[in-house]
Amino acid sequence: MAEVLVVRLSASAVPERPAAEWLVLDATGARRGNVHCGVLADAAPLAAGRKVVLLACGADTLLAEPVLPVKSGSKLAQVVPFALEEQLAADVENLHFAIGKREGRPGTPVAVVAKDCMDRWREMLQAVGLHADAFYAETAALPEAPNAVTLLIEGTRVYVKREASPGAVLEVEPLIEALQLALAAGEQAREHVTIYVSEDDYERERDLLEGLREFTASLQVKLLPEGPLPLFAATALRRPPVNLLQGPYAAKTKLRLSFAPWRYAAMLAAAFLTSHLGLKTWQYFHYTGEEARLNAQIIQVFQQAMPGAPMPDPAAARKLMESRLAQLRGASPDGGMMVALATVGEALAQMPDAKIEALSYRDNITDLRVLAPSVDALDRIRQIATQRGMSAELQSANPRESKFEGRLQLKSAGA
């Protein structure tokens, strides 16, 4: 079986300074040497005769498992952006969506990344003559433990993976706050926890990590002498995640044909052509029926969303739905209720102990009443809103029931 070259770009890598680390494995995930670090060009000679996999930065990718209203078909990619609309802060036109296969769960695995990131990664690989066969998100290559949570600590980043849930990465300082956010997201008060950490990070944070034992049902600490790359690479090969190289980014393969002996090649070509025509005939009738079912579902959703409206054809119905969603977002990409709600949602995802008690929106101004564990948590909501281009003000913070009740006002552009 062919060997695999797994490349992981440095978090600070840019086209002008493409630093990376890489590792060669066989198809089963067994290592073929040590981890190497350096400029990306040094890895290029190792790609000959091997499959090339790039591990994309987890902080730049969003993993989700939306429950989609269709099973399969050519229009599935058109449905995904609508299913994830509330989780996205950027315009869907600037995002690339990659879709995986269902694995016994209701949701469909989806990976979302900015097109700018995809273009930048491909540019760095092409500049040194590397052609990747797959792009996998680091967060999709985290090991999963049954009935437990897996944490991977790398500097200021904490990767989190729970059973049957997409992986995520937190970039919160100090480390104790990131760990509190990661563990507070669980449904149980105490969880079984496995922590992967480099030797240097463990020595630096030993007291903090060992102190977690009294807050967990069980705790295992596993050291990574060469960093997380071997763990990511082995997990990705054993359980291949969603490949980001889809649609306009699909990997192009070179056609290699042998014409000797020509007689056998001609016979094989004839057999292939016959089977190909039969397959295409079946696919035509199959996808024609699939398209008819999808059109029926589009019409059904349109009728539910706009009762009493004249029924257009499915393509016109989709455009009208997009127009209504654009109106909900507001007159400009920097304003609107949807942007405000997306900002609040992102803040709550990072602070699950906080709770929105009241929310009002008028003329691009959102007023919030929030119950949070600390004043710092309230200020964090303000910081997140400011980072998203909104004007945010913490108007008051008063103690209440061992927590703090805060009032914030968020103003979108144009308010």
Short mmCIF file of C-alpha atoms in Angstrom, two decimals:
data_model
loop_
_atom_site.label_atom_id
_atom_site.label_comp_id
_atom_site.label_asym_id
_atom_site.label_seq_id
_atom_site.Cartn_x
_atom_site.Cartn_y
_atom_site.Cartn_z
CA MET A 1 0.00 0.00 0.00
CA ALA A 2 1.22 3.51 -0.84
CA GLU A 3 2.86 5.60 1.85
CA VAL A 4 1.49 9.01 2.86
CA LEU A 5 3.29 12.31 3.39
CA VAL A 6 1.39 14.36 5.99
CA VAL A 7 2.23 18.07 6.05
CA ARG A 8 1.18 20.52 8.73
CA LEU A 9 1.72 24.21 8.06
CA SER A 10 2.98 26.38 10.89
CA ALA A 11 0.38 28.69 12.45
CA SER A 12 2.53 31.64 11.31
CA ALA A 13 3.11 30.28 7.79
CA VAL A 14 2.53 32.73 4.94
CA PRO A 15 3.40 32.41 1.23
CA GLU A 16 6.60 34.41 1.80
CA ARG A 17 7.68 32.20 4.77
CA PRO A 18 6.07 28.75 4.34
CA ALA A 19 7.30 27.00 7.51
CA ALA A 20 5.94 23.52 8.16
CA GLU A 21 6.44 20.13 9.80
CA TRP A 22 5.92 16.80 8.09
CA LEU A 23 5.89 13.06 8.65
CA VAL A 24 5.77 9.95 6.45
CA LEU A 25 3.42 7.10 7.36
CA ASP A 26 2.24 3.94 5.67
CA ALA A 27 -1.42 3.51 4.73
CA THR A 28 -2.23 1.94 8.12
CA GLY A 29 -0.92 4.94 10.06
CA ALA A 30 2.41 3.39 11.13
CA ARG A 31 5.27 5.89 11.13
CA ARG A 32 8.13 5.78 8.64
CA GLY A 33 10.63 8.02 10.41
CA ASN A 34 10.61 11.06 12.65
CA VAL A 35 8.84 14.39 12.49
CA HIS A 36 10.78 16.96 10.45
CA CYS A 37 10.50 20.73 10.69
CA GLY A 38 11.68 23.41 8.31
CA VAL A 39 10.69 25.31 5.20
CA LEU A 40 8.00 23.69 3.10
CA ALA A 41 10.32 23.24 0.13
CA ASP A 42 12.32 20.65 2.11
CA ALA A 43 9.27 18.37 2.20
CA ALA A 44 8.68 18.44 -1.57
CA PRO A 45 11.22 15.69 -2.50
CA LEU A 46 9.44 13.26 -0.15
CA ALA A 47 6.19 13.52 -2.13
CA ALA A 48 7.40 11.37 -5.03
CA GLY A 49 5.36 8.15 -5.15
CA ARG A 50 3.39 9.07 -2.03
CA LYS A 51 -0.07 10.43 -1.31
CA VAL A 52 0.14 13.97 0.10
CA VAL A 53 -2.19 15.14 2.89
CA LEU A 54 -2.28 18.68 4.29
CA LEU A 55 -3.53 19.25 7.83
CA ALA A 56 -5.35 22.59 7.71
CA CYS A 57 -5.29 24.96 10.68
CA GLY A 58 -8.11 24.05 13.06
CA ALA A 59 -8.65 27.68 14.06
CA ASP A 60 -9.52 28.52 10.44
CA THR A 61 -12.07 25.74 9.96
CA LEU A 62 -15.57 25.18 11.32
CA LEU A 63 -16.86 21.63 11.75
CA ALA A 64 -20.59 20.99 12.03
CA GLU A 65 -23.13 18.22 11.57
CA PRO A 66 -26.39 19.82 10.41
CA VAL A 67 -29.47 17.68 9.88
CA LEU A 68 -30.22 18.26 6.21
CA PRO A 69 -33.66 17.91 4.60
CA VAL A 70 -32.29 15.81 1.71
CA LYS A 71 -30.46 12.50 1.46
CA SER A 72 -28.18 13.10 -1.51
CA GLY A 73 -28.06 14.65 -4.94
CA SER A 74 -26.42 17.44 -6.88
CA LYS A 75 -28.29 20.17 -4.94
CA LEU A 76 -27.03 19.09 -1.53
CA ALA A 77 -24.23 21.70 -1.63
CA GLN A 78 -26.85 24.42 -2.18
CA VAL A 79 -28.76 23.41 0.94
CA VAL A 80 -25.78 23.33 3.34
CA PRO A 81 -25.18 27.14 3.58
CA PHE A 82 -28.82 27.67 4.59
CA ALA A 83 -28.58 24.93 7.24
CA LEU A 84 -25.51 26.63 8.80
CA GLU A 85 -26.63 30.25 8.32
CA GLU A 86 -26.93 31.01 12.05
CA GLN A 87 -23.45 29.64 12.83
CA LEU A 88 -21.63 31.73 10.23
CA ALA A 89 -20.39 35.26 10.81
CA ALA A 90 -18.95 35.69 7.30
CA ASP A 91 -20.80 35.99 4.01
CA VAL A 92 -21.44 32.54 2.54
CA GLU A 93 -20.13 33.78 -0.82
CA ASN A 94 -16.67 34.01 0.77
CA LEU A 95 -16.80 30.53 2.31
CA HIS A 96 -16.04 27.05 0.97
CA PHE A 97 -18.24 24.16 2.14
CA ALA A 98 -17.02 20.55 2.06
CA ILE A 99 -19.49 17.74 2.73
CA GLY A 100 -18.75 14.27 4.13
CA LYS A 101 -20.74 11.07 4.45
CA ARG A 102 -23.16 10.28 7.26
CA GLU A 103 -21.84 7.73 9.75
CA GLY A 104 -24.92 6.46 11.56
CA ARG A 105 -25.82 9.84 13.08
CA PRO A 106 -28.65 12.16 11.98
CA GLY A 107 -26.31 14.96 10.97
CA THR A 108 -24.12 15.21 7.88
CA PRO A 109 -20.42 16.10 8.49
CA VAL A 110 -19.60 19.52 7.00
CA ALA A 111 -16.34 21.49 7.08
CA VAL A 112 -16.38 25.26 6.41
CA VAL A 113 -13.33 27.39 5.62
CA ALA A 114 -12.77 30.80 4.07
CA LYS A 115 -11.90 30.69 0.38
CA ASP A 116 -8.97 33.01 1.12
CA CYS A 117 -7.46 30.33 3.40
CA MET A 118 -7.91 27.61 0.78
CA ASP A 119 -6.28 29.80 -1.85
CA ARG A 120 -3.38 30.67 0.46
CA TRP A 121 -2.70 27.02 1.38
CA ARG A 122 -2.80 25.89 -2.24
CA GLU A 123 -0.51 28.74 -3.25
CA MET A 124 2.10 27.72 -0.68
CA LEU A 125 2.03 24.09 -1.81
CA GLN A 126 2.17 24.91 -5.51
CA ALA A 127 5.07 27.31 -4.98
CA VAL A 128 7.29 24.38 -3.90
CA GLY A 129 5.86 21.82 -6.34
CA LEU A 130 3.60 19.96 -3.90
CA HIS A 131 0.17 18.73 -5.03
CA ALA A 132 -2.06 17.59 -2.16
CA ASP A 133 -4.51 14.73 -2.53
CA ALA A 134 -6.47 15.81 0.55
CA PHE A 135 -6.90 18.75 2.93
CA TYR A 136 -8.10 17.70 6.40
CA ALA A 137 -8.94 20.04 9.29
CA GLU A 138 -6.78 19.41 12.36
CA THR A 139 -9.87 19.47 14.56
CA ALA A 140 -11.33 16.59 12.52
CA ALA A 141 -8.21 14.51 13.26
CA LEU A 142 -8.55 14.56 17.05
CA PRO A 143 -8.80 11.09 18.67
CA GLU A 144 -12.18 10.20 20.13
CA ALA A 145 -12.72 8.31 23.39
CA PRO A 146 -16.08 6.71 24.29
CA ASN A 147 -18.00 8.51 27.05
CA ALA A 148 -15.11 10.94 27.53
CA VAL A 149 -13.65 14.24 26.40
CA THR A 150 -10.27 14.55 24.67
CA LEU A 151 -8.18 17.70 25.11
CA LEU A 152 -5.00 18.51 23.20
CA ILE A 153 -2.93 21.42 24.48
CA GLU A 154 -0.49 23.17 22.14
CA GLY A 155 0.81 26.48 23.44
CA THR A 156 -2.17 28.82 23.79
CA ARG A 157 -4.52 26.54 21.87
CA VAL A 158 -6.77 23.89 23.42
CA TYR A 159 -8.34 21.36 21.03
CA VAL A 160 -11.56 19.72 22.28
CA LYS A 161 -13.28 16.53 21.07
CA ARG A 162 -16.28 14.77 22.60
CA GLU A 163 -17.80 11.52 21.46
CA ALA A 164 -20.13 11.91 18.47
CA SER A 165 -19.45 15.69 18.31
CA PRO A 166 -17.31 17.75 15.91
CA GLY A 167 -13.89 18.83 17.18
CA ALA A 168 -13.14 22.46 18.01
CA VAL A 169 -10.22 24.63 19.07
CA LEU A 170 -10.15 27.36 21.71
CA GLU A 171 -7.65 30.23 21.70
CA VAL A 172 -8.17 31.74 25.15
CA GLU A 173 -5.58 33.00 27.60
CA PRO A 174 -4.71 32.18 30.31
CA LEU A 175 -4.79 28.39 29.89
CA ILE A 176 -6.98 27.86 32.97
CA GLU A 177 -9.82 29.81 31.34
CA ALA A 178 -9.55 27.78 28.16
CA LEU A 179 -9.70 24.55 30.17
CA GLN A 180 -12.69 25.81 32.13
CA LEU A 181 -14.52 26.60 28.88
CA ALA A 182 -13.62 23.23 27.38
CA LEU A 183 -14.79 21.21 30.38
CA ALA A 184 -17.81 23.38 31.13
CA ALA A 185 -19.28 22.49 27.74
CA GLY A 186 -20.04 18.94 28.87
CA GLU A 187 -23.48 17.86 30.04
CA GLN A 188 -22.14 16.14 33.16
CA ALA A 189 -20.58 17.84 36.16
CA ARG A 190 -17.57 15.50 36.05
CA GLU A 191 -16.22 13.87 32.92
CA HIS A 192 -13.57 11.32 32.02
CA VAL A 193 -10.79 13.40 30.48
CA THR A 194 -7.74 12.52 28.39
CA ILE A 195 -5.18 15.29 27.87
CA TYR A 196 -2.50 15.18 25.15
CA VAL A 197 0.29 17.67 25.74
CA SER A 198 3.92 18.18 24.73
CA GLU A 199 6.62 17.62 27.31
CA ASP A 200 7.52 21.32 27.43
CA ASP A 201 3.89 22.44 27.89
CA TYR A 202 3.36 19.80 30.56
CA GLU A 203 6.38 20.88 32.59
CA ARG A 204 5.28 24.50 32.36
CA GLU A 205 1.66 23.78 33.37
CA ARG A 206 2.16 20.67 35.51
CA ASP A 207 0.47 22.03 38.65
CA LEU A 208 -2.55 23.29 36.71
CA LEU A 209 -3.04 20.05 34.76
CA GLU A 210 -2.59 17.75 37.74
CA GLY A 211 -4.96 19.96 39.72
CA LEU A 212 -7.75 19.07 37.31
CA ARG A 213 -7.99 15.59 38.83
CA GLU A 214 -10.24 16.80 41.64
CA PHE A 215 -12.69 18.26 39.11
CA THR A 216 -12.92 15.25 36.77
CA ALA A 217 -14.25 11.71 37.04
CA SER A 218 -10.85 10.48 35.79
CA LEU A 219 -7.84 12.12 34.17
CA GLN A 220 -5.17 10.70 31.87
CA VAL A 221 -2.22 12.80 30.74
CA LYS A 222 -0.40 11.56 27.62
CA LEU A 223 2.83 13.24 26.55
CA LEU A 224 3.63 14.03 22.93
CA PRO A 225 7.44 13.99 22.59
CA GLU A 226 7.32 15.21 18.98
CA GLY A 227 4.21 17.39 19.22
CA PRO A 228 0.70 16.67 17.96
CA LEU A 229 1.53 15.90 14.30
CA PRO A 230 1.96 12.10 14.73
CA LEU A 231 -1.33 11.92 16.64
CA PHE A 232 -3.22 14.01 14.06
CA ALA A 233 -1.72 12.09 11.14
CA ALA A 234 -2.44 8.60 12.52
CA THR A 235 -6.03 9.52 13.45
CA ALA A 236 -6.71 11.07 10.04
CA LEU A 237 -5.49 7.97 8.19
CA ARG A 238 -7.43 5.54 10.39
CA ARG A 239 -10.65 7.57 10.14
CA PRO A 240 -10.44 9.92 7.14
CA PRO A 241 -12.41 13.10 7.87
CA VAL A 242 -14.12 15.44 5.41
CA ASN A 243 -11.76 16.29 2.55
CA LEU A 244 -11.77 20.05 1.92
CA LEU A 245 -10.67 19.49 -1.68
CA GLN A 246 -14.15 19.48 -3.21
CA GLY A 247 -15.95 21.49 -5.86
CA PRO A 248 -13.64 24.12 -7.38
CA TYR A 249 -10.80 22.89 -5.14
CA ALA A 250 -11.08 19.20 -6.08
CA ALA A 251 -7.69 17.57 -6.57
CA LYS A 252 -6.85 17.04 -10.22
CA THR A 253 -5.30 13.68 -11.05
CA LYS A 254 -3.12 12.87 -14.02
CA LEU A 255 -4.36 10.20 -16.41
CA ARG A 256 -1.75 7.50 -16.91
CA LEU A 257 -2.49 4.92 -19.63
CA SER A 258 -0.38 2.15 -21.01
CA PHE A 259 -0.95 1.19 -24.66
CA ALA A 260 1.18 -1.95 -24.70
CA PRO A 261 0.08 -4.47 -25.59
CA TRP A 262 -2.48 -2.58 -27.66
CA ARG A 263 -4.81 -5.50 -28.22
CA TYR A 264 -5.49 -6.01 -24.52
CA ALA A 265 -5.82 -2.28 -24.01
CA ALA A 266 -8.42 -2.10 -26.79
CA MET A 267 -10.40 -4.94 -25.25
CA LEU A 268 -10.32 -3.31 -21.85
CA ALA A 269 -11.32 0.03 -23.36
CA ALA A 270 -14.31 -1.56 -25.09
CA ALA A 271 -15.41 -3.26 -21.87
CA PHE A 272 -14.98 -0.03 -19.96
CA LEU A 273 -16.95 1.96 -22.54
CA THR A 274 -19.82 -0.52 -22.39
CA SER A 275 -19.99 -0.44 -18.59
CA HIS A 276 -19.55 3.33 -18.57
CA LEU A 277 -22.49 3.86 -20.92
CA GLY A 278 -24.63 1.55 -18.83
CA LEU A 279 -23.67 3.39 -15.64
CA LYS A 280 -24.35 6.79 -17.17
CA THR A 281 -27.78 5.65 -18.35
CA TRP A 282 -28.64 4.49 -14.84
CA GLN A 283 -27.27 7.70 -13.32
CA TYR A 284 -29.36 9.82 -15.70
CA PHE A 285 -32.63 8.24 -14.62
CA HIS A 286 -31.55 8.11 -10.97
CA TYR A 287 -30.60 11.79 -10.74
CA THR A 288 -33.61 12.89 -12.77
CA GLY A 289 -35.82 11.33 -10.11
CA GLU A 290 -33.61 12.76 -7.35
CA GLU A 291 -33.91 16.26 -8.84
CA ALA A 292 -37.69 15.95 -8.92
CA ARG A 293 -37.72 15.02 -5.21
CA LEU A 294 -35.43 17.95 -4.35
CA ASN A 295 -37.63 20.38 -6.28
CA ALA A 296 -40.64 19.11 -4.33
CA GLN A 297 -38.79 19.73 -1.03
CA ILE A 298 -37.78 23.24 -2.11
CA ILE A 299 -41.42 24.04 -2.91
CA GLN A 300 -42.52 22.61 0.45
CA VAL A 301 -40.01 24.76 2.37
CA PHE A 302 -41.04 27.82 0.36
CA GLN A 303 -44.72 27.30 1.19
CA GLN A 304 -43.93 26.93 4.89
CA ALA A 305 -41.74 30.05 4.95
CA MET A 306 -44.02 32.22 2.78
CA PRO A 307 -47.63 31.02 3.15
CA GLY A 308 -50.01 32.50 0.63
CA ALA A 309 -47.28 33.68 -1.76
CA PRO A 310 -47.65 32.70 -5.45
CA MET A 311 -45.73 29.52 -6.14
CA PRO A 312 -42.78 30.10 -8.54
CA ASP A 313 -40.61 27.40 -10.08
CA PRO A 314 -37.98 25.86 -7.69
CA ALA A 315 -35.09 28.02 -8.98
CA ALA A 316 -37.09 31.23 -8.52
CA ALA A 317 -38.23 30.03 -5.05
CA ARG A 318 -34.61 29.63 -3.98
CA LYS A 319 -33.69 33.13 -5.19
CA LEU A 320 -36.67 34.63 -3.36
CA MET A 321 -35.65 32.85 -0.12
CA GLU A 322 -32.10 34.21 -0.52
CA SER A 323 -33.51 37.70 -0.98
CA ARG A 324 -35.57 37.41 2.23
CA LEU A 325 -32.52 36.15 4.16
CA ALA A 326 -30.50 39.10 2.85
CA GLN A 327 -33.19 41.45 4.17
CA LEU A 328 -32.97 39.81 7.60
CA ARG A 329 -29.21 40.37 7.65
CA GLY A 330 -29.72 44.11 7.21
CA ALA A 331 -29.05 46.64 4.51
CA SER A 332 -25.26 46.26 4.68
CA PRO A 333 -22.88 43.38 5.46
CA ASP A 334 -21.79 45.23 8.62
CA GLY A 335 -25.27 45.66 10.15
CA GLY A 336 -28.54 43.94 10.77
CA MET A 337 -30.14 41.75 13.38
CA MET A 338 -28.59 38.54 12.00
CA VAL A 339 -25.06 39.91 12.49
CA ALA A 340 -25.91 40.93 16.06
CA LEU A 341 -27.40 37.52 16.85
CA ALA A 342 -24.39 35.77 15.31
CA THR A 343 -22.06 37.85 17.50
CA VAL A 344 -24.08 37.07 20.65
CA GLY A 345 -24.17 33.39 19.70
CA GLU A 346 -20.40 33.28 19.27
CA ALA A 347 -19.91 34.91 22.68
CA LEU A 348 -22.25 32.42 24.41
CA ALA A 349 -20.46 29.51 22.74
CA GLN A 350 -17.26 30.62 24.44
CA MET A 351 -19.01 31.29 27.78
CA PRO A 352 -21.61 28.58 28.36
CA ASP A 353 -22.16 29.75 31.97
CA ALA A 354 -23.55 33.06 30.72
CA LYS A 355 -27.30 33.40 30.04
CA ILE A 356 -29.26 35.97 28.04
CA GLU A 357 -32.22 37.10 30.14
CA ALA A 358 -33.55 39.77 27.82
CA LEU A 359 -32.77 40.98 24.29
CA SER A 360 -34.25 43.79 22.23
CA TYR A 361 -33.32 45.04 18.77
CA ARG A 362 -34.26 48.29 17.06
CA ASP A 363 -32.61 50.34 14.32
CA ASN A 364 -29.29 48.38 14.40
CA ILE A 365 -29.09 48.69 18.21
CA THR A 366 -29.22 45.55 20.35
CA ASP A 367 -29.80 45.82 24.11
CA LEU A 368 -28.89 42.80 26.23
CA ARG A 369 -29.48 41.81 29.84
CA VAL A 370 -27.00 39.04 30.67
CA LEU A 371 -26.44 36.93 33.80
CA ALA A 372 -22.77 35.88 33.86
CA PRO A 373 -20.37 34.33 36.39
CA SER A 374 -18.08 37.38 36.45
CA VAL A 375 -17.60 40.91 35.24
CA ASP A 376 -14.76 39.61 33.04
CA ALA A 377 -17.27 37.35 31.28
CA LEU A 378 -19.51 40.34 30.59
CA ASP A 379 -16.55 42.30 29.28
CA ARG A 380 -15.60 39.35 27.07
CA ILE A 381 -18.96 39.65 25.30
CA ARG A 382 -18.19 43.33 24.69
CA GLN A 383 -14.72 42.43 23.33
CA ILE A 384 -16.11 39.85 20.92
CA ALA A 385 -18.67 42.34 19.59
CA THR A 386 -15.92 44.94 19.13
CA GLN A 387 -13.77 42.41 17.23
CA ARG A 388 -16.71 41.83 14.87
CA GLY A 389 -16.83 45.52 13.95
CA MET A 390 -19.67 46.53 16.28
CA SER A 391 -19.75 49.35 18.81
CA ALA A 392 -20.24 47.70 22.22
CA GLU A 393 -20.73 49.23 25.67
CA LEU A 394 -21.06 47.54 29.07
CA GLN A 395 -23.55 49.90 30.70
CA SER A 396 -23.83 48.26 34.13
CA ALA A 397 -22.75 45.19 36.12
CA ASN A 398 -24.48 44.41 39.43
CA PRO A 399 -24.05 41.37 41.75
CA ARG A 400 -26.99 38.97 41.80
CA GLU A 401 -27.25 35.44 43.23
CA SER A 402 -23.46 34.90 43.33
CA LYS A 403 -23.28 36.09 39.71
CA PHE A 404 -23.36 39.43 37.91
CA GLU A 405 -26.24 40.93 35.99
CA GLY A 406 -24.94 43.09 33.19
CA ARG A 407 -26.55 45.38 30.64
CA LEU A 408 -24.82 45.76 27.30
CA GLN A 409 -25.62 47.73 24.20
CA LEU A 410 -24.34 46.65 20.78
CA LYS A 411 -24.52 49.01 17.83
CA SER A 412 -24.08 47.87 14.25
CA ALA A 413 -22.75 50.13 11.51
CA GLY A 414 -25.34 52.74 10.60
CA ALA A 415 -26.90 52.94 14.08
#
